[in-house]
């Protein structure tokens, strides 16, 4: 693949008027300096267009697409920008793209929508599904329409439309741009060839570039080199669409020096010239041409791009002179041998005649000529004769200089100088033509003092708990037997502890604190060689940190000798500090019945240390205070389940690796909502053996992660079209409830049927319900066996339910509909309601049968006093047929109350009261063939309300004969007002117990003393019969006055009765 660098050569400027001001947006787009973007890539120009589109005024909605017309080549991508501003409501707007083709400019063809997957017409469905056509959202209010590979039929006028989210229509909601698809006429050719060149030679390549586009376009031409090992092309040089030469970054200096050129020859030829070729130029060379067009917004966009076949260039490197190398073999100690080796490296395949000259500190000490003759200086010739020195040719291209016993005089810088001898004839020696040499310095090693070295293996001064700790204690220059003592000073302690010792005879002694660990192989003392001792501590503990001391004693005689001591500090880090646990979940919100995963990622800072781990998954349910164990994977792979229901174990899957553990929970339920965490425990072996006992060395608990189990969004849709069914009487009616779509998953449907009688004051009645378990429950008004036999529901298919009405009669007329509820079953054994939809209304009517039943509909008001009887009439307007009988139902509706059925006189004359207490209060009868009467006895204030009747006509039908309702009609309304009775004098007395007692008892209290007093006077009068006539007249006057008083009282009583009668007449 070639580099996917975007273009860099095009600049544009857009000015947009914003509330009377001018705003400038600048963007820069340079020429493509590398090779092609994928055909589906988005041209950057569309992104810049979006920058100025988002600056539009937000006063009203405005939809804008980039300025057109646009010209693009067939087979290449196109991107069209669309932006909406000034909108309200949702920040993320819905965009819909359509096209109007030139042959049918008035016909809209829908392409794609950001919201509705069913928006696309069939013509574009396959390309949209393959993402050959797709919409990229740049922002909530900005999108790009991408067509990856243009076709001829894609030409037309494209419209971008947005849906209204503003609450009202204000502004523009769509915009259009014309796209013209032009043929691809670009041609780029260069014959494939293989070129062999020597380093330093020149190279010329030519490619032919032509186009036949009718629109004004520019060309850019680039040359690239592709190395044999790699897919990244290197740009050599390019001619931009603005006719500017731009060298590649690797060829800038050579371009400045004139070694790299690009020339245009004639109208179509572009020639690449490279002078003084280098080995790095070797590879495959090719030419690429890009055709550019300037859009109406003054931005440049490429429309076609093609490459030539590749030419293979092979550069032969220039042959170099031979090279000389010198090496040494010696311990550089006095009296030890020294051997120098002089090697010649040459790529020449011919036999070369070589001669060598050896120098020490720039003084010639010996040579071997091309014929193999040895020549030595005087001192070295004597040593050679004594066998102490040897100069020889061990191969055609290798020479040696050997000293058997080095001394101080042999120190210095040695040079090996090799020359190639060229001769016209083998019998003549010839003269050296080319020379090469190599130097090396030799110094004798001085005797070192005896030193003690203490080091940790691999130089590690800081280790992890459980990691092996190995020390090497070496005495340099030791000449006699050695013994070693090891000491350990723990952290925060001053006094060292005796760890162990190794005597010169190999006897090992261990300190009291380390004997037990030695038994299981955790500690060992060894002697590696004569002067080196090893201390090995396996399965280290935190207490092993501190300072270690090595004391070596050299026994120069039986009594002892010299001792050397070295110390080194060591840090033991706890496993807990290097254990990191992270809990992750990509699904913090999970839909019920779905599967969700939790990943416990474990990272060790001690990756090289194999540490057994145990992972425990813990769960805190919603509302709980403590965590409970779900499952544990122990260090040996055993799975231990927590104490929870067995069904939970069946839906959990757990896995573990060295990098972490994963918990999968299937069929999520609401009980799975809560907080999860994982606990990781690291263990350390207590012995050196693989299957030995372990102890817990570290424990880390992850941060908690909350998981929320939610219900899925309901996809329930029910057919909502209303309809009218007109059927014949005494036939069967089928009311349909059609489900258009349901939510995927373990969902079930419950259907409830409702009925609305044709009466104006009626309310919806529940007929029956088939729940999600297919249990049928009838409503309160349809619970009788007769109703159950007449009405029943059937599930025809998973998407269709029917309500069957047997023997339809007039009472079945009305409106029906169903309510569909969608339920989701969870593995916890419970149902969850997802959604509820109501179907359209179905009005059921009977076909006319000739009945002309009409009830008088006169509305009137009647006022009456309490405790009086009221009669309400309900009459037919015309005589009834002799074959018909009638039933009547009386209704009452009171203020702030629903309609109440008072009494029903069925067609067979049986009375059926709405409430039992109505039986003594109401009297319903038929006064004549077409007159019905309802009598209310002793009305009270609670009887206020509106009264009316409903008459239903019945006739015999079928065989055997059966009474069937033919028609029904309701009467007008009668408003009954019950008034309080006006109280009279006698009623007021009767209504007050105190006044009643006063009027009944008080006259006796007055009359009895008066009677006694009168009797006494009468007796006294008889005794005084002889008194004067004046006294008798006074007595007569007293009696006359008393009679007159009685007459006055009677007059008042009469007056009160008359007044009461007048008031009653006024009320009536």
mmCIF file of C-alpha atoms in Angstrom, residues 57-256:
data_model
loop_
_atom_site.group_PDB
_atom_site.id
_atom_site.type_symbol
_atom_site.label_atom_id
_atom_site.label_comp_id
_atom_site.label_asym_id
_atom_site.label_seq_id
_atom_site.Cartn_x
_atom_site.Cartn_y
_atom_site.Cartn_z
ATOM 1 C CA UNK A 57 -27.388 32.375 11.327
ATOM 2 C CA UNK A 58 -29.424 30.543 13.953
ATOM 3 C CA UNK A 59 -32.419 32.885 13.758
ATOM 4 C CA UNK A 60 -34.423 30.335 11.782
ATOM 5 C CA UNK A 61 -33.907 26.808 10.464
ATOM 6 C CA UNK A 62 -31.725 26.736 7.376
ATOM 7 C CA UNK A 63 -30.517 23.663 5.521
ATOM 8 C CA UNK A 64 -27.483 24.139 3.255
ATOM 9 C CA UNK A 65 -25.564 21.773 1.000
ATOM 10 C CA UNK A 66 -22.227 22.638 -0.588
ATOM 11 C CA UNK A 67 -22.355 24.873 -3.625
ATOM 12 C CA UNK A 68 -22.828 23.200 -7.035
ATOM 13 C CA UNK A 69 -22.885 22.013 -9.693
ATOM 14 C CA UNK A 70 -20.361 19.279 -8.859
ATOM 15 C CA UNK A 71 -18.461 17.259 -11.490
ATOM 16 C CA UNK A 72 -17.077 13.842 -10.533
ATOM 17 C CA UNK A 73 -15.676 10.967 -12.584
ATOM 18 C CA UNK A 74 -17.331 7.593 -12.974
ATOM 19 C CA UNK A 75 -15.850 4.899 -10.731
ATOM 20 C CA UNK A 76 -14.466 7.345 -8.144
ATOM 21 C CA UNK A 77 -15.858 8.477 -4.768
ATOM 22 C CA UNK A 78 -17.872 11.611 -4.014
ATOM 23 C CA UNK A 79 -18.844 13.246 -0.735
ATOM 24 C CA UNK A 80 -21.575 15.893 -0.388
ATOM 25 C CA UNK A 81 -21.889 17.976 2.775
ATOM 26 C CA UNK A 82 -25.185 19.022 4.386
ATOM 27 C CA UNK A 83 -25.662 21.247 7.422
ATOM 28 C CA UNK A 84 -28.666 22.598 9.338
ATOM 29 C CA UNK A 85 -28.619 25.682 11.584
ATOM 30 C CA UNK A 86 -31.127 27.655 13.581
ATOM 31 C CA UNK A 87 -32.991 24.533 14.663
ATOM 32 C CA UNK A 88 -34.541 23.777 18.021
ATOM 33 C CA UNK A 89 -35.251 20.549 19.833
ATOM 34 C CA UNK A 90 -32.849 17.613 19.576
ATOM 35 C CA UNK A 91 -29.166 18.425 19.071
ATOM 36 C CA UNK A 92 -28.804 15.403 16.770
ATOM 37 C CA UNK A 93 -30.912 16.124 13.691
ATOM 38 C CA UNK A 94 -32.337 13.586 11.239
ATOM 39 C CA UNK A 95 -31.116 13.873 7.622
ATOM 40 C CA UNK A 96 -32.704 12.312 4.546
ATOM 41 C CA UNK A 97 -31.089 12.215 1.082
ATOM 42 C CA UNK A 98 -33.005 11.931 -2.179
ATOM 43 C CA UNK A 99 -32.214 12.324 -5.887
ATOM 44 C CA UNK A 100 -34.114 13.772 -8.839
ATOM 45 C CA UNK A 101 -32.766 12.199 -12.012
ATOM 46 C CA UNK A 102 -32.487 14.190 -15.272
ATOM 47 C CA UNK A 103 -34.951 12.001 -17.181
ATOM 48 C CA UNK A 104 -37.607 12.383 -14.434
ATOM 49 C CA UNK A 105 -36.858 15.696 -12.695
ATOM 50 C CA UNK A 106 -40.172 15.745 -10.797
ATOM 51 C CA UNK A 107 -39.868 12.265 -9.330
ATOM 52 C CA UNK A 108 -38.135 11.909 -5.941
ATOM 53 C CA UNK A 109 -36.066 8.750 -5.411
ATOM 54 C CA UNK A 110 -35.218 8.216 -1.743
ATOM 55 C CA UNK A 111 -31.628 7.127 -1.085
ATOM 56 C CA UNK A 112 -30.784 6.984 2.639
ATOM 57 C CA UNK A 113 -31.848 8.336 6.024
ATOM 58 C CA UNK A 114 -29.944 8.680 9.291
ATOM 59 C CA UNK A 115 -32.949 7.403 11.235
ATOM 60 C CA UNK A 116 -35.345 5.321 9.143
ATOM 61 C CA UNK A 117 -33.785 2.126 7.674
ATOM 62 C CA UNK A 118 -36.904 1.657 5.517
ATOM 63 C CA UNK A 119 -36.472 5.067 3.853
ATOM 64 C CA UNK A 120 -34.319 3.683 1.012
ATOM 65 C CA UNK A 121 -35.974 2.789 -2.277
ATOM 66 C CA UNK A 122 -35.320 -0.686 -3.669
ATOM 67 C CA UNK A 123 -33.080 0.749 -6.415
ATOM 68 C CA UNK A 124 -30.489 1.784 -3.787
ATOM 69 C CA UNK A 125 -31.111 -0.878 -1.115
ATOM 70 C CA UNK A 126 -28.254 -3.209 -2.103
ATOM 71 C CA UNK A 127 -25.683 -0.394 -2.363
ATOM 72 C CA UNK A 128 -26.746 1.008 1.019
ATOM 73 C CA UNK A 129 -26.516 -2.426 2.648
ATOM 74 C CA UNK A 130 -22.989 -2.899 1.222
ATOM 75 C CA UNK A 131 -22.085 0.604 2.481
ATOM 76 C CA UNK A 132 -21.262 1.682 -1.044
ATOM 77 C CA UNK A 133 -23.565 4.543 -0.093
ATOM 78 C CA UNK A 134 -23.586 5.749 3.521
ATOM 79 C CA UNK A 135 -23.948 8.873 5.656
ATOM 80 C CA UNK A 136 -21.178 10.006 8.003
ATOM 81 C CA UNK A 137 -22.250 12.276 10.875
ATOM 82 C CA UNK A 138 -19.676 15.008 11.489
ATOM 83 C CA UNK A 139 -21.677 16.761 14.211
ATOM 84 C CA UNK A 140 -25.241 16.613 15.442
ATOM 85 C CA UNK A 141 -26.247 19.081 12.729
ATOM 86 C CA UNK A 142 -23.742 18.192 9.996
ATOM 87 C CA UNK A 143 -23.393 15.095 7.807
ATOM 88 C CA UNK A 144 -21.594 13.861 4.700
ATOM 89 C CA UNK A 145 -23.218 11.703 2.013
ATOM 90 C CA UNK A 146 -20.596 9.275 0.668
ATOM 91 C CA UNK A 147 -20.838 7.339 -2.607
ATOM 92 C CA UNK A 148 -17.784 5.095 -2.776
ATOM 93 C CA UNK A 149 -17.910 4.324 -6.496
ATOM 94 C CA UNK A 150 -19.910 6.587 -8.783
ATOM 95 C CA UNK A 151 -22.061 5.140 -11.538
ATOM 96 C CA UNK A 152 -23.485 6.888 -14.581
ATOM 97 C CA UNK A 153 -27.020 6.656 -13.189
ATOM 98 C CA UNK A 154 -25.907 8.531 -10.046
ATOM 99 C CA UNK A 155 -26.070 11.817 -11.942
ATOM 100 C CA UNK A 156 -28.911 14.125 -10.911
ATOM 101 C CA UNK A 157 -30.068 16.715 -8.428
ATOM 102 C CA UNK A 158 -29.443 15.630 -4.812
ATOM 103 C CA UNK A 159 -31.693 16.930 -2.035
ATOM 104 C CA UNK A 160 -30.819 16.986 1.674
ATOM 105 C CA UNK A 161 -33.940 17.182 3.856
ATOM 106 C CA UNK A 162 -34.258 17.537 7.652
ATOM 107 C CA UNK A 163 -37.262 16.666 9.785
ATOM 108 C CA UNK A 164 -38.981 19.375 11.823
ATOM 109 C CA UNK A 165 -38.099 19.411 15.534
ATOM 110 C CA UNK A 166 -38.950 23.102 16.124
ATOM 111 C CA UNK A 167 -42.592 22.870 17.178
ATOM 112 C CA UNK A 168 -43.507 25.071 14.213
ATOM 113 C CA UNK A 169 -42.364 25.470 10.619
ATOM 114 C CA UNK A 170 -40.039 28.460 10.195
ATOM 115 C CA UNK A 171 -37.236 28.530 7.667
ATOM 116 C CA UNK A 172 -35.971 26.124 5.020
ATOM 117 C CA UNK A 173 -35.924 22.364 5.580
ATOM 118 C CA UNK A 174 -34.066 21.156 2.479
ATOM 119 C CA UNK A 175 -31.473 22.184 -0.082
ATOM 120 C CA UNK A 176 -30.345 20.771 -3.430
ATOM 121 C CA UNK A 177 -27.150 20.415 -5.428
ATOM 122 C CA UNK A 178 -26.578 19.067 -8.955
ATOM 123 C CA UNK A 179 -24.047 16.260 -9.448
ATOM 124 C CA UNK A 180 -22.807 15.477 -12.959
ATOM 125 C CA UNK A 181 -21.012 12.176 -13.569
ATOM 126 C CA UNK A 182 -18.387 12.501 -16.308
ATOM 127 C CA UNK A 183 -16.396 9.676 -17.967
ATOM 128 C CA UNK A 184 -12.913 8.780 -16.760
ATOM 129 C CA UNK A 185 -10.596 9.871 -19.606
ATOM 130 C CA UNK A 186 -7.291 9.923 -17.694
ATOM 131 C CA UNK A 187 -4.542 7.793 -19.287
ATOM 132 C CA UNK A 188 -1.130 7.122 -17.665
ATOM 133 C CA UNK A 189 1.245 4.718 -19.436
ATOM 134 C CA UNK A 190 4.844 3.517 -19.177
ATOM 135 C CA UNK A 191 6.087 0.213 -20.508
ATOM 136 C CA UNK A 192 7.257 -2.258 -17.832
ATOM 137 C CA UNK A 193 11.017 -2.862 -18.032
ATOM 138 C CA UNK A 194 14.050 -3.957 -16.019
ATOM 139 C CA UNK A 195 17.052 -1.595 -15.951
ATOM 140 C CA UNK A 196 20.580 -2.516 -14.780
ATOM 141 C CA UNK A 197 22.845 0.361 -13.868
ATOM 142 C CA UNK A 198 26.199 0.770 -12.179
ATOM 143 C CA UNK A 199 26.547 3.010 -9.162
ATOM 144 C CA UNK A 200 27.228 6.553 -10.336
ATOM 145 C CA UNK A 201 25.509 6.175 -13.718
ATOM 146 C CA UNK A 202 22.405 8.166 -14.726
ATOM 147 C CA UNK A 203 18.797 7.085 -15.373
ATOM 148 C CA UNK A 204 15.967 8.485 -17.530
ATOM 149 C CA UNK A 205 12.310 7.313 -17.475
ATOM 150 C CA UNK A 206 9.311 8.788 -19.347
ATOM 151 C CA UNK A 207 5.558 8.354 -18.740
ATOM 152 C CA UNK A 208 2.748 9.480 -21.024
ATOM 153 C CA UNK A 209 -0.155 11.340 -19.358
ATOM 154 C CA UNK A 210 -3.264 12.474 -21.239
ATOM 155 C CA UNK A 211 -6.921 13.384 -20.551
ATOM 156 C CA UNK A 212 -9.987 14.269 -22.614
ATOM 157 C CA UNK A 213 -12.227 15.884 -20.005
ATOM 158 C CA UNK A 214 -14.458 18.647 -21.391
ATOM 159 C CA UNK A 215 -14.407 20.512 -18.066
ATOM 160 C CA UNK A 216 -11.457 22.651 -17.042
ATOM 161 C CA UNK A 217 -9.161 20.415 -14.984
ATOM 162 C CA UNK A 218 -5.513 20.376 -13.859
ATOM 163 C CA UNK A 219 -3.047 17.497 -13.686
ATOM 164 C CA UNK A 220 -0.436 16.620 -11.083
ATOM 165 C CA UNK A 221 2.294 14.065 -11.884
ATOM 166 C CA UNK A 222 4.456 12.264 -9.298
ATOM 167 C CA UNK A 223 7.273 9.695 -9.492
ATOM 168 C CA UNK A 224 7.625 7.086 -6.714
ATOM 169 C CA UNK A 225 10.124 4.413 -5.707
ATOM 170 C CA UNK A 226 9.000 1.185 -3.999
ATOM 171 C CA UNK A 227 11.645 -0.807 -2.119
ATOM 172 C CA UNK A 228 11.722 -4.562 -2.507
ATOM 173 C CA UNK A 229 11.125 -5.132 1.213
ATOM 174 C CA UNK A 230 8.160 -3.028 2.135
ATOM 175 C CA UNK A 231 4.918 -1.624 0.871
ATOM 176 C CA UNK A 232 5.613 2.021 1.629
ATOM 177 C CA UNK A 233 6.373 4.068 -1.487
ATOM 178 C CA UNK A 234 8.923 6.897 -1.368
ATOM 179 C CA UNK A 235 8.169 10.039 -3.330
ATOM 180 C CA UNK A 236 10.997 11.071 -5.660
ATOM 181 C CA UNK A 237 9.614 14.255 -7.239
ATOM 182 C CA UNK A 238 6.237 15.650 -8.281
ATOM 183 C CA UNK A 239 4.755 18.406 -10.414
ATOM 184 C CA UNK A 240 1.740 19.833 -8.581
ATOM 185 C CA UNK A 241 -1.520 20.950 -10.172
ATOM 186 C CA UNK A 242 -0.219 24.500 -9.690
ATOM 187 C CA UNK A 243 2.837 23.572 -11.860
ATOM 188 C CA UNK A 244 5.267 23.617 -8.911
ATOM 189 C CA UNK A 245 8.109 21.061 -8.671
ATOM 190 C CA UNK A 246 8.283 19.481 -5.223
ATOM 191 C CA UNK A 247 11.020 16.917 -4.394
ATOM 192 C CA UNK A 248 10.443 14.069 -1.954
ATOM 193 C CA UNK A 249 11.934 14.413 1.507
ATOM 194 C CA UNK A 250 14.606 11.763 0.720
ATOM 195 C CA UNK A 251 15.634 13.482 -2.521
ATOM 196 C CA UNK A 252 15.704 17.156 -1.464
ATOM 197 C CA UNK A 253 19.522 17.492 -1.409
ATOM 198 C CA UNK A 254 19.984 15.626 -4.691
ATOM 199 C CA UNK A 255 17.248 17.826 -6.272
ATOM 200 C CA UNK A 256 19.104 20.960 -5.107
#
